[in-house]
Amino acid sequence: MTHHPQKAVLAVCALVLSACTSQAGPAVTPSNWKAAPGQVAVPSSARAAARLDEPVRLSIPSLDVQTELERLATGADGVLGTPRDPAKAGWYAAGVRPGDQGPAVIAGHVDSRTGPAVFARLRELRRGAEVLVADARGRTARFTVDEVRVHAKAAFPTAEVYGPTPDAQLRLITCGGAFDRARGHYRDNVIVYATRT
Amino acid sequence: MANTVLVRRACTVLVSGAAVLALSAAPGTAAPGEGYVRLAHLSPDTPAVDVYLYTAGKKTPRLVLRHVGYGVLSPYQRLGGGRYTVAMRPADAPASSKPVLSTNVRVRGGASYTVAGMGPYKGIKLDVLDDTVDLPAGRAGLRLIAASLKQPGLKVTAGGTDIAPGLRFGTATPYREMAPGALKVRATGAKDAAVSAKVALTAGSAHTVIVLDGPKGLRLLDLRDVGRGAVPPPRGGVDTGLGGMAGNGSPSPWWPAALAAPFALAAVALLRRRRTR
């Protein structure tokens, strides 16, 4: 690898300069910059987003996916269970309700024993795609996809998927990667990350 | 045969590279090693400011919030772990001018912070509050910030219990561990000046309640902080696949993660060369 001592020196100078310039420069103060007694904090007029009841339906228009939602729970081993019906996705009911602060989790099969299932094309989702979750009263929360990632199940990103967030988020999970015939399971999870919009 | 193995290995490396690239550039989710920072103006007699957030050592701000007035907080910003500088300048002052306030913030992965201009105009300081709270299962957290100049000494109760008997202007209490429930939080100043609000504390949630000067006396602002999850998460991955679409030993399908296009395109080129159809 070629050694560039001049570049290194320049880089150090730039670093020192930038550290200084954030504090230096002419002390220009606008004429109205002085104590302003009597200021009051005005209540924000922003409406809090409507809270949904428990989710019963999921739709992903760009994939032509419309499904009712089962309720998922963890088993005695602490592992998240999966929908009984490959045609339906399921919501992790002990976790966050879609639309509430934090990450709501919905999982669905990529395939049944004989062919494609509800989340067969989940990994085709792209940033900006819309995901809609509805409750029994027909109220809907809309989420926009931020990104799609694939992880080996053996290195599942638990903190990223289930960790607290300051806003309302959604994770859609299915399987991917190579199918391990000995175990009867796919090697990877495909995870879609979306934020309520 | 040797060619196939080589191509397969190269594909695996490229695909893994793609996964790593997508991970490090996550726009909407916090990967491990990232945290959250929100910015606040809580000095009652300080005029509106422009707030600048810099990665430490950089000249160009990564975020500028303009005309932030008293009582305004930004949403939490997701940031990679590391060092940052927050600077406040008078609203509309040039970006090259000397800030009126500046402080460094070290963001730890998985943590959250509030960087707030606190205290009176004469003596305003930028405080970095740690919003990361380690709550026991089933409990909630509650913290108070006194930001009223008209009532500089406050008594605060929650559900009738004293939680801050002598809260001074320009200070923040640590988080107090609370049982979940809907509580009436009441702040009282001198001469019967008082305000109350209902705060819904759910398990795993953390709230910051700020006492402010409002249009009609004291005002309470109830903020939901990042907190921690209500229940321990499930273990491991999810077995959402029964094999109906699995080929007979075909290689892992690759996916074009939006930010990993170069890796993905190279992988396609290699795969195309290998396939006979």
Short mmCIF file of C-alpha atoms in Angstrom, two decimals:
data_model
loop_
_atom_site.label_atom_id
_atom_site.label_comp_id
_atom_site.label_asym_id
_atom_site.label_seq_id
_atom_site.Cartn_x
_atom_site.Cartn_y
_atom_site.Cartn_z
CA MET A 1 0.00 0.00 0.00
CA THR A 2 1.44 3.38 -1.04
CA HIS A 3 2.24 5.74 1.80
CA HIS A 4 0.88 9.30 1.46
CA PRO A 5 2.44 11.38 4.23
CA GLN A 6 1.24 14.66 2.69
CA LYS A 7 -2.35 13.48 2.63
CA ALA A 8 -2.13 12.44 6.27
CA VAL A 9 -0.79 15.86 7.29
CA LEU A 10 -3.53 17.62 5.34
CA ALA A 11 -6.15 15.44 6.98
CA VAL A 12 -4.87 16.31 10.46
CA CYS A 13 -4.86 20.03 9.61
CA ALA A 14 -8.44 19.81 8.35
CA LEU A 15 -9.48 18.11 11.58
CA VAL A 16 -7.85 20.75 13.78
CA LEU A 17 -9.26 23.56 11.64
CA SER A 18 -12.79 22.22 11.74
CA ALA A 19 -12.61 21.78 15.51
CA CYS A 20 -11.59 25.43 15.76
CA THR A 21 -13.98 26.94 13.24
CA SER A 22 -17.05 25.66 15.05
CA GLN A 23 -16.08 28.05 17.84
CA ALA A 24 -14.29 30.81 15.87
CA GLY A 25 -15.54 33.27 13.26
CA PRO A 26 -16.78 36.81 13.70
CA ALA A 27 -19.01 37.24 16.76
CA VAL A 28 -22.04 38.46 14.81
CA THR A 29 -25.07 38.79 17.04
CA PRO A 30 -28.43 39.74 15.53
CA SER A 31 -29.70 43.00 16.99
CA ASN A 32 -32.61 41.28 18.69
CA TRP A 33 -30.45 38.75 20.55
CA LYS A 34 -30.95 39.68 24.16
CA ALA A 35 -32.93 38.37 27.12
CA ALA A 36 -36.62 38.01 26.26
CA PRO A 37 -38.54 37.84 29.53
CA GLY A 38 -42.20 36.88 29.33
CA GLN A 39 -41.82 34.21 26.65
CA VAL A 40 -44.32 31.40 26.92
CA ALA A 41 -44.29 27.87 25.56
CA VAL A 42 -47.31 27.49 23.31
CA PRO A 43 -48.92 24.03 23.28
CA SER A 44 -48.19 22.10 20.12
CA SER A 45 -51.21 21.79 17.83
CA ALA A 46 -49.96 18.52 16.30
CA ARG A 47 -52.56 15.78 16.71
CA ALA A 48 -51.29 12.51 18.15
CA ALA A 49 -51.76 9.67 15.66
CA ALA A 50 -54.88 7.58 16.32
CA ARG A 51 -54.33 4.48 18.42
CA LEU A 52 -55.62 1.27 16.86
CA ASP A 53 -57.28 -1.67 18.54
CA GLU A 54 -55.51 -4.99 18.09
CA PRO A 55 -54.64 -5.64 14.41
CA VAL A 56 -56.77 -8.07 12.42
CA ARG A 57 -55.74 -7.40 8.82
CA LEU A 58 -52.58 -6.65 6.87
CA SER A 59 -52.26 -5.52 3.29
CA ILE A 60 -49.22 -4.84 1.12
CA PRO A 61 -50.64 -3.28 -2.08
CA SER A 62 -47.42 -3.48 -4.13
CA LEU A 63 -47.27 -7.26 -3.57
CA ASP A 64 -51.02 -7.86 -3.82
CA VAL A 65 -50.97 -9.27 -0.29
CA GLN A 66 -54.17 -9.15 1.77
CA THR A 67 -54.39 -11.30 4.86
CA GLU A 68 -56.16 -11.68 8.14
CA LEU A 69 -53.83 -11.83 11.10
CA GLU A 70 -53.46 -14.68 13.55
CA ARG A 71 -52.13 -13.96 17.03
CA LEU A 72 -48.64 -15.30 17.67
CA ALA A 73 -47.04 -16.13 21.00
CA THR A 74 -43.74 -17.49 22.20
CA GLY A 75 -43.53 -21.18 23.09
CA ALA A 76 -42.15 -22.67 26.27
CA ASP A 77 -38.69 -22.39 24.70
CA GLY A 78 -39.09 -18.62 24.27
CA VAL A 79 -39.10 -18.88 20.47
CA LEU A 80 -41.78 -17.01 18.51
CA GLY A 81 -44.47 -19.31 17.12
CA THR A 82 -45.65 -19.05 13.53
CA PRO A 83 -49.08 -18.94 11.84
CA ARG A 84 -50.95 -22.24 11.56
CA ASP A 85 -52.33 -21.22 8.17
CA PRO A 86 -49.62 -20.55 5.55
CA ALA A 87 -52.06 -18.20 3.82
CA LYS A 88 -52.18 -15.91 6.86
CA ALA A 89 -49.61 -13.75 8.60
CA GLY A 90 -49.55 -13.39 12.38
CA TRP A 91 -48.96 -10.58 14.88
CA TYR A 92 -46.76 -11.09 17.94
CA ALA A 93 -49.47 -10.20 20.45
CA ALA A 94 -47.27 -9.91 23.57
CA GLY A 95 -45.16 -7.28 21.80
CA VAL A 96 -46.10 -3.86 20.48
CA ARG A 97 -49.48 -3.16 18.91
CA PRO A 98 -49.08 -1.76 15.37
CA GLY A 99 -49.32 2.03 15.57
CA ASP A 100 -48.06 2.24 19.16
CA GLN A 101 -44.57 3.46 20.03
CA GLY A 102 -41.98 0.73 19.48
CA PRO A 103 -41.60 -2.13 16.99
CA ALA A 104 -44.72 -4.17 16.12
CA VAL A 105 -43.79 -7.60 14.72
CA ILE A 106 -45.76 -9.52 12.06
CA ALA A 107 -44.49 -12.86 10.71
CA GLY A 108 -45.70 -14.99 7.82
CA HIS A 109 -44.60 -18.11 5.97
CA VAL A 110 -42.67 -17.77 2.74
CA ASP A 111 -44.01 -21.14 1.58
CA SER A 112 -46.22 -24.05 2.55
CA ARG A 113 -45.17 -27.67 2.06
CA THR A 114 -46.32 -27.51 -1.55
CA GLY A 115 -45.89 -23.97 -2.83
CA PRO A 116 -45.80 -20.23 -2.10
CA ALA A 117 -47.41 -18.81 1.06
CA VAL A 118 -48.56 -15.36 2.19
CA PHE A 119 -45.07 -13.79 2.35
CA ALA A 120 -43.64 -15.60 -0.70
CA ARG A 121 -42.56 -12.32 -2.29
CA LEU A 122 -41.76 -10.31 0.85
CA ARG A 123 -38.13 -9.84 -0.12
CA GLU A 124 -39.22 -7.97 -3.25
CA LEU A 125 -40.36 -5.03 -1.11
CA ARG A 126 -38.39 -1.83 -1.57
CA ARG A 127 -37.88 1.37 0.41
CA GLY A 128 -40.99 3.53 0.08
CA ALA A 129 -43.46 0.64 -0.31
CA GLU A 130 -46.67 0.95 1.70
CA VAL A 131 -47.89 -1.51 4.31
CA LEU A 132 -51.33 -1.12 5.90
CA VAL A 133 -52.53 -2.65 9.16
CA ALA A 134 -56.20 -2.46 10.16
CA ASP A 135 -58.11 -3.20 13.35
CA ALA A 136 -61.59 -4.69 13.65
CA ARG A 137 -63.16 -1.23 13.54
CA GLY A 138 -61.57 -0.56 10.17
CA ARG A 139 -59.08 2.01 11.44
CA THR A 140 -55.79 1.78 9.57
CA ALA A 141 -52.17 2.51 10.38
CA ARG A 142 -49.94 3.10 7.38
CA PHE A 143 -46.26 2.17 7.41
CA THR A 144 -43.58 2.94 4.83
CA VAL A 145 -40.76 0.49 4.20
CA ASP A 146 -37.30 1.77 5.18
CA GLU A 147 -35.41 -1.31 4.10
CA VAL A 148 -35.28 -5.07 3.72
CA ARG A 149 -32.48 -7.16 5.23
CA VAL A 150 -31.60 -10.82 5.37
CA HIS A 151 -29.93 -12.40 8.39
CA ALA A 152 -28.90 -15.92 9.23
CA LYS A 153 -31.29 -17.22 11.92
CA ALA A 154 -28.21 -18.26 13.87
CA ALA A 155 -27.31 -14.55 14.13
CA PHE A 156 -30.80 -13.10 14.41
CA PRO A 157 -30.69 -9.35 15.18
CA THR A 158 -32.93 -9.47 18.26
CA ALA A 159 -32.10 -5.92 19.48
CA GLU A 160 -32.79 -4.36 16.09
CA VAL A 161 -36.05 -6.24 15.60
CA TYR A 162 -37.53 -6.04 19.12
CA GLY A 163 -35.60 -3.15 20.75
CA PRO A 164 -37.53 0.01 21.79
CA THR A 165 -37.88 2.87 19.30
CA PRO A 166 -39.16 6.40 19.98
CA ASP A 167 -41.65 6.16 17.12
CA ALA A 168 -44.17 3.59 15.82
CA GLN A 169 -42.40 0.99 13.72
CA LEU A 170 -43.17 -2.36 12.08
CA ARG A 171 -41.13 -5.46 11.26
CA LEU A 172 -42.38 -8.05 8.75
CA ILE A 173 -40.55 -11.37 9.02
CA THR A 174 -40.39 -14.41 6.78
CA CYS A 175 -37.80 -17.02 5.77
CA GLY A 176 -35.16 -17.04 3.08
CA GLY A 177 -31.81 -18.38 2.11
CA ALA A 178 -31.01 -22.06 1.68
CA PHE A 179 -33.49 -24.71 2.88
CA ASP A 180 -31.88 -27.11 5.34
CA ARG A 181 -33.61 -30.41 4.51
CA ALA A 182 -32.19 -32.13 7.58
CA ARG A 183 -33.78 -29.57 9.93
CA GLY A 184 -36.78 -28.79 7.73
CA HIS A 185 -36.22 -25.06 8.01
CA TYR A 186 -34.79 -22.21 5.98
CA ARG A 187 -31.43 -20.89 7.09
CA ASP A 188 -32.22 -17.16 7.05
CA ASN A 189 -34.90 -14.67 8.03
CA VAL A 190 -35.95 -11.88 5.67
CA ILE A 191 -36.85 -8.82 7.76
CA VAL A 192 -38.67 -5.74 6.44
CA TYR A 193 -38.28 -2.58 8.56
CA ALA A 194 -40.97 0.10 8.23
CA THR A 195 -41.96 3.29 10.05
CA ARG A 196 -45.49 4.62 10.60
CA THR A 197 -46.19 7.56 8.32
CA MET B 1 -16.83 -28.18 -11.07
CA ALA B 2 -14.02 -26.13 -9.57
CA ASN B 3 -15.38 -23.08 -11.38
CA THR B 4 -18.81 -23.57 -9.82
CA VAL B 5 -17.33 -23.76 -6.32
CA LEU B 6 -15.24 -20.64 -6.89
CA VAL B 7 -18.21 -18.71 -8.24
CA ARG B 8 -20.37 -19.86 -5.33
CA ARG B 9 -17.75 -18.68 -2.82
CA ALA B 10 -17.36 -15.34 -4.56
CA CYS B 11 -21.13 -14.91 -4.58
CA THR B 12 -21.29 -15.65 -0.86
CA VAL B 13 -18.60 -13.06 -0.13
CA LEU B 14 -20.30 -10.46 -2.31
CA VAL B 15 -23.72 -11.17 -0.83
CA SER B 16 -22.31 -11.01 2.71
CA GLY B 17 -20.69 -7.71 1.82
CA ALA B 18 -24.07 -6.49 0.62
CA ALA B 19 -25.68 -7.47 3.91
CA VAL B 20 -23.00 -5.63 5.89
CA LEU B 21 -23.35 -2.54 3.71
CA ALA B 22 -27.12 -2.44 4.18
CA LEU B 23 -26.65 -2.87 7.93
CA SER B 24 -24.26 0.02 8.39
CA ALA B 25 -26.37 2.45 6.36
CA ALA B 26 -29.78 1.69 7.87
CA PRO B 27 -31.91 4.79 7.45
CA GLY B 28 -34.93 4.10 9.60
CA THR B 29 -33.93 1.57 12.23
CA ALA B 30 -31.32 1.54 14.97
CA ALA B 31 -28.74 -1.17 14.37
CA PRO B 32 -26.54 -2.21 17.26
CA GLY B 33 -24.09 0.58 18.11
CA GLU B 34 -26.62 3.33 17.34
CA GLY B 35 -28.51 5.60 19.70
CA TYR B 36 -31.09 8.40 19.76
CA VAL B 37 -30.60 12.11 20.49
CA ARG B 38 -33.24 14.83 20.75
CA LEU B 39 -32.62 18.57 21.09
CA ALA B 40 -34.50 21.00 23.33
CA HIS B 41 -34.80 24.72 24.11
CA LEU B 42 -35.85 25.04 27.74
CA SER B 43 -34.64 28.54 28.68
CA PRO B 44 -37.69 30.78 29.15
CA ASP B 45 -36.01 34.14 28.49
CA THR B 46 -33.67 33.08 25.68
CA PRO B 47 -34.84 33.97 22.15
CA ALA B 48 -35.23 31.38 19.40
CA VAL B 49 -32.06 29.61 18.24
CA ASP B 50 -30.83 27.59 15.29
CA VAL B 51 -29.54 24.25 16.55
CA TYR B 52 -26.65 22.56 14.74
CA LEU B 53 -25.58 18.94 15.16
CA TYR B 54 -22.09 17.99 13.93
CA THR B 55 -20.22 14.73 13.87
CA ALA B 56 -17.22 15.63 16.07
CA GLY B 57 -14.48 17.22 13.99
CA LYS B 58 -16.62 17.91 10.94
CA LYS B 59 -17.31 21.42 9.64
CA THR B 60 -20.59 20.63 7.89
CA PRO B 61 -23.53 19.99 10.21
CA ARG B 62 -25.45 16.78 9.68
CA LEU B 63 -28.60 18.44 10.98
CA VAL B 64 -29.81 22.02 11.40
CA LEU B 65 -33.06 22.90 13.21
CA ARG B 66 -34.10 26.49 12.56
CA HIS B 67 -35.99 28.87 14.80
CA VAL B 68 -36.28 26.59 17.80
CA GLY B 69 -38.12 28.58 20.46
CA TYR B 70 -38.65 28.08 24.18
CA GLY B 71 -40.47 24.87 24.95
CA VAL B 72 -39.67 23.17 21.65
CA LEU B 73 -38.07 19.73 21.43
CA SER B 74 -37.05 17.89 18.28
CA PRO B 75 -38.05 14.28 17.67
CA TYR B 76 -35.34 11.76 18.54
CA GLN B 77 -32.68 11.53 15.81
CA ARG B 78 -31.07 8.16 15.21
CA LEU B 79 -27.24 8.43 15.28
CA GLY B 80 -24.37 5.99 15.01
CA GLY B 81 -22.37 5.54 18.18
CA GLY B 82 -19.58 8.10 18.52
CA ARG B 83 -18.87 11.73 19.33
CA TYR B 84 -20.97 14.69 18.23
CA THR B 85 -21.09 18.42 18.85
CA VAL B 86 -24.31 20.37 19.41
CA ALA B 87 -24.16 24.13 18.89
CA MET B 88 -26.83 26.79 19.29
CA ARG B 89 -26.65 30.11 17.47
CA PRO B 90 -29.12 33.01 17.49
CA ALA B 91 -31.85 32.29 14.93
CA ASP B 92 -30.64 33.32 11.45
CA ALA B 93 -27.06 33.92 12.58
CA PRO B 94 -24.51 32.77 9.97
CA ALA B 95 -23.37 29.16 10.28
CA SER B 96 -19.77 30.36 10.58
CA SER B 97 -20.47 32.66 13.53
CA LYS B 98 -19.53 31.83 17.11
CA PRO B 99 -22.28 29.80 18.74
CA VAL B 100 -23.82 31.06 21.95
CA LEU B 101 -23.69 27.51 23.29
CA SER B 102 -21.84 24.38 22.35
CA THR B 103 -21.30 20.98 23.90
CA ASN B 104 -20.01 17.55 23.01
CA VAL B 105 -22.14 14.42 23.21
CA ARG B 106 -20.81 10.90 23.23
CA VAL B 107 -23.52 8.57 21.90
CA ARG B 108 -23.28 4.99 23.15
CA GLY B 109 -24.94 2.24 21.19
CA GLY B 110 -28.45 1.45 22.42
CA ALA B 111 -28.62 4.66 24.50
CA SER B 112 -30.76 7.79 24.16
CA TYR B 113 -30.15 11.41 25.19
CA THR B 114 -31.74 14.85 25.42
CA VAL B 115 -29.46 17.82 24.79
CA ALA B 116 -31.21 20.87 26.26
CA GLY B 117 -30.48 24.57 26.63
CA MET B 118 -31.39 25.07 30.31
CA GLY B 119 -31.49 27.88 32.84
CA PRO B 120 -31.90 31.64 32.41
CA TYR B 121 -30.58 33.71 29.47
CA LYS B 122 -27.78 34.96 31.68
CA GLY B 123 -26.09 31.69 32.50
CA ILE B 124 -27.78 29.42 29.95
CA LYS B 125 -26.02 26.08 29.58
CA LEU B 126 -26.36 23.07 27.31
CA ASP B 127 -27.01 20.00 29.42
CA VAL B 128 -26.72 16.45 28.11
CA LEU B 129 -29.35 14.32 29.86
CA ASP B 130 -29.09 10.55 29.71
CA ASP B 131 -32.52 9.21 28.70
CA THR B 132 -31.40 5.60 28.91
CA VAL B 133 -33.21 3.94 31.75
CA ASP B 134 -32.79 0.38 32.94
CA LEU B 135 -36.20 -0.45 34.35
CA PRO B 136 -37.08 -3.70 36.06
CA ALA B 137 -39.68 -5.78 34.22
CA GLY B 138 -43.18 -4.38 34.57
CA ARG B 139 -42.11 -0.97 35.85
CA ALA B 140 -42.16 2.52 34.33
CA GLY B 141 -39.88 5.55 34.73
CA LEU B 142 -40.75 9.20 35.37
CA ARG B 143 -38.42 12.21 35.32
CA LEU B 144 -39.10 15.93 35.80
CA ILE B 145 -37.49 19.01 34.31
CA ALA B 146 -38.10 22.45 35.81
CA ALA B 147 -38.17 25.06 33.01
CA SER B 148 -40.41 27.80 34.41
CA LEU B 149 -38.80 31.19 35.14
CA LYS B 150 -41.96 32.58 36.78
CA GLN B 151 -42.05 29.71 39.30
CA PRO B 152 -38.39 28.87 39.95
CA GLY B 153 -39.16 26.70 43.00
CA LEU B 154 -41.60 23.81 42.53
CA LYS B 155 -43.13 20.96 44.47
CA VAL B 156 -44.19 18.03 42.33
CA THR B 157 -46.43 15.13 43.26
CA ALA B 158 -47.52 12.09 41.24
CA GLY B 159 -50.62 10.18 42.29
CA GLY B 160 -50.58 12.26 45.48
CA THR B 161 -47.03 11.20 46.43
CA ASP B 162 -44.21 13.74 46.68
CA ILE B 163 -41.74 12.92 43.94
CA ALA B 164 -39.81 16.21 43.85
CA PRO B 165 -40.45 18.35 46.93
CA GLY B 166 -37.88 21.03 46.10
CA LEU B 167 -37.34 21.17 42.33
CA ARG B 168 -35.24 24.16 41.27
CA PHE B 169 -35.46 25.99 37.96
CA GLY B 170 -33.02 24.73 35.31
CA THR B 171 -32.65 21.26 36.80
CA ALA B 172 -33.72 17.75 35.84
CA THR B 173 -34.38 14.91 38.28
CA PRO B 174 -33.14 11.38 37.64
CA TYR B 175 -35.75 8.85 36.47
CA ARG B 176 -37.88 7.59 39.31
CA GLU B 177 -39.10 4.04 39.06
CA MET B 178 -42.89 3.86 39.18
CA ALA B 179 -45.64 1.27 39.06
CA PRO B 180 -47.55 1.39 35.75
CA GLY B 181 -50.84 3.27 35.71
CA ALA B 182 -52.47 6.58 34.85
CA LEU B 183 -51.23 9.13 37.40
CA LYS B 184 -52.05 12.76 38.05
CA VAL B 185 -48.81 14.73 38.07
CA ARG B 186 -49.14 18.08 39.82
CA ALA B 187 -46.59 20.90 39.98
CA THR B 188 -47.08 23.69 42.50
CA GLY B 189 -45.17 26.98 42.73
CA ALA B 190 -45.54 29.99 44.97
CA LYS B 191 -48.92 31.63 45.77
CA ASP B 192 -51.10 28.71 44.62
CA ALA B 193 -49.63 28.64 41.11
CA ALA B 194 -50.26 25.05 40.08
CA VAL B 195 -50.82 22.81 37.10
CA SER B 196 -51.61 19.13 36.73
CA ALA B 197 -51.89 16.57 33.97
CA LYS B 198 -52.68 12.90 33.64
CA VAL B 199 -49.65 10.82 32.63
CA ALA B 200 -50.23 7.24 31.40
CA LEU B 201 -47.27 5.14 32.56
CA THR B 202 -47.24 1.76 30.81
CA ALA B 203 -44.82 -1.01 31.72
CA GLY B 204 -41.42 -0.43 30.15
CA SER B 205 -42.18 3.20 29.29
CA ALA B 206 -40.17 6.21 30.42
CA HIS B 207 -41.67 9.69 30.60
CA THR B 208 -40.17 13.15 30.99
CA VAL B 209 -42.57 15.78 32.31
CA ILE B 210 -41.42 19.36 31.78
CA VAL B 211 -42.82 22.29 33.78
CA LEU B 212 -42.99 25.36 31.52
CA ASP B 213 -44.36 28.92 31.54
CA GLY B 214 -47.48 28.80 29.37
CA PRO B 215 -49.89 31.45 28.08
CA LYS B 216 -52.06 31.08 31.20
CA GLY B 217 -49.57 30.24 33.93
CA LEU B 218 -47.71 26.98 34.43
CA ARG B 219 -47.90 24.30 31.73
CA LEU B 220 -46.92 20.63 31.78
CA LEU B 221 -45.44 18.88 28.77
CA ASP B 222 -45.53 15.05 28.95
CA LEU B 223 -42.98 13.36 26.71
CA ARG B 224 -42.69 9.67 26.02
CA ASP B 225 -38.98 8.80 25.98
CA VAL B 226 -37.45 5.74 24.31
CA GLY B 227 -37.78 3.60 27.43
CA ARG B 228 -37.32 -0.11 27.18
CA GLY B 229 -39.55 -2.90 25.90
CA ALA B 230 -42.50 -4.02 27.98
CA VAL B 231 -41.63 -7.75 27.75
CA PRO B 232 -38.38 -9.66 27.15
CA PRO B 233 -38.11 -10.38 23.41
CA PRO B 234 -38.55 -13.82 21.83
CA ARG B 235 -35.42 -15.91 21.47
CA GLY B 236 -33.70 -16.30 18.11
CA GLY B 237 -35.28 -16.25 14.65
CA VAL B 238 -38.67 -17.27 13.26
CA ASP B 239 -39.26 -20.52 11.33
CA THR B 240 -41.67 -19.11 8.77
CA GLY B 241 -41.10 -21.54 5.92
CA LEU B 242 -42.09 -25.13 5.16
CA GLY B 243 -39.95 -25.80 2.09
CA GLY B 244 -42.55 -25.89 -0.67
CA MET B 245 -40.54 -23.48 -2.78
CA ALA B 246 -37.07 -24.80 -1.95
CA GLY B 247 -35.23 -26.11 -5.03
CA ASN B 248 -32.92 -29.11 -4.85
CA GLY B 249 -29.73 -27.61 -3.47
CA SER B 250 -29.79 -24.41 -5.57
CA PRO B 251 -27.69 -21.55 -4.21
CA SER B 252 -29.14 -18.97 -1.82
CA PRO B 253 -31.24 -16.49 -3.76
CA TRP B 254 -29.68 -13.06 -3.62
CA TRP B 255 -31.67 -9.84 -3.11
CA PRO B 256 -30.85 -6.34 -4.35
CA ALA B 257 -30.76 -4.43 -1.05
CA ALA B 258 -31.14 -0.82 -2.18
CA LEU B 259 -27.77 0.43 -0.94
CA ALA B 260 -25.79 -2.63 -1.94
CA ALA B 261 -26.35 -2.31 -5.70
CA PRO B 262 -22.67 -2.53 -6.71
CA PHE B 263 -22.23 -5.80 -4.82
CA ALA B 264 -25.54 -7.10 -6.15
CA LEU B 265 -24.71 -6.21 -9.77
CA ALA B 266 -21.35 -7.96 -9.51
CA ALA B 267 -23.10 -11.01 -8.06
CA VAL B 268 -25.56 -11.03 -10.97
CA ALA B 269 -22.71 -10.89 -13.48
CA LEU B 270 -21.04 -13.90 -11.86
CA LEU B 271 -24.27 -15.89 -11.63
CA ARG B 272 -25.17 -15.17 -15.26
CA ARG B 273 -21.83 -16.46 -16.43
CA ARG B 274 -22.38 -19.67 -14.47
CA ARG B 275 -25.94 -20.48 -15.54
CA THR B 276 -26.44 -22.45 -18.70
CA ARG B 277 -30.03 -21.35 -19.40
#
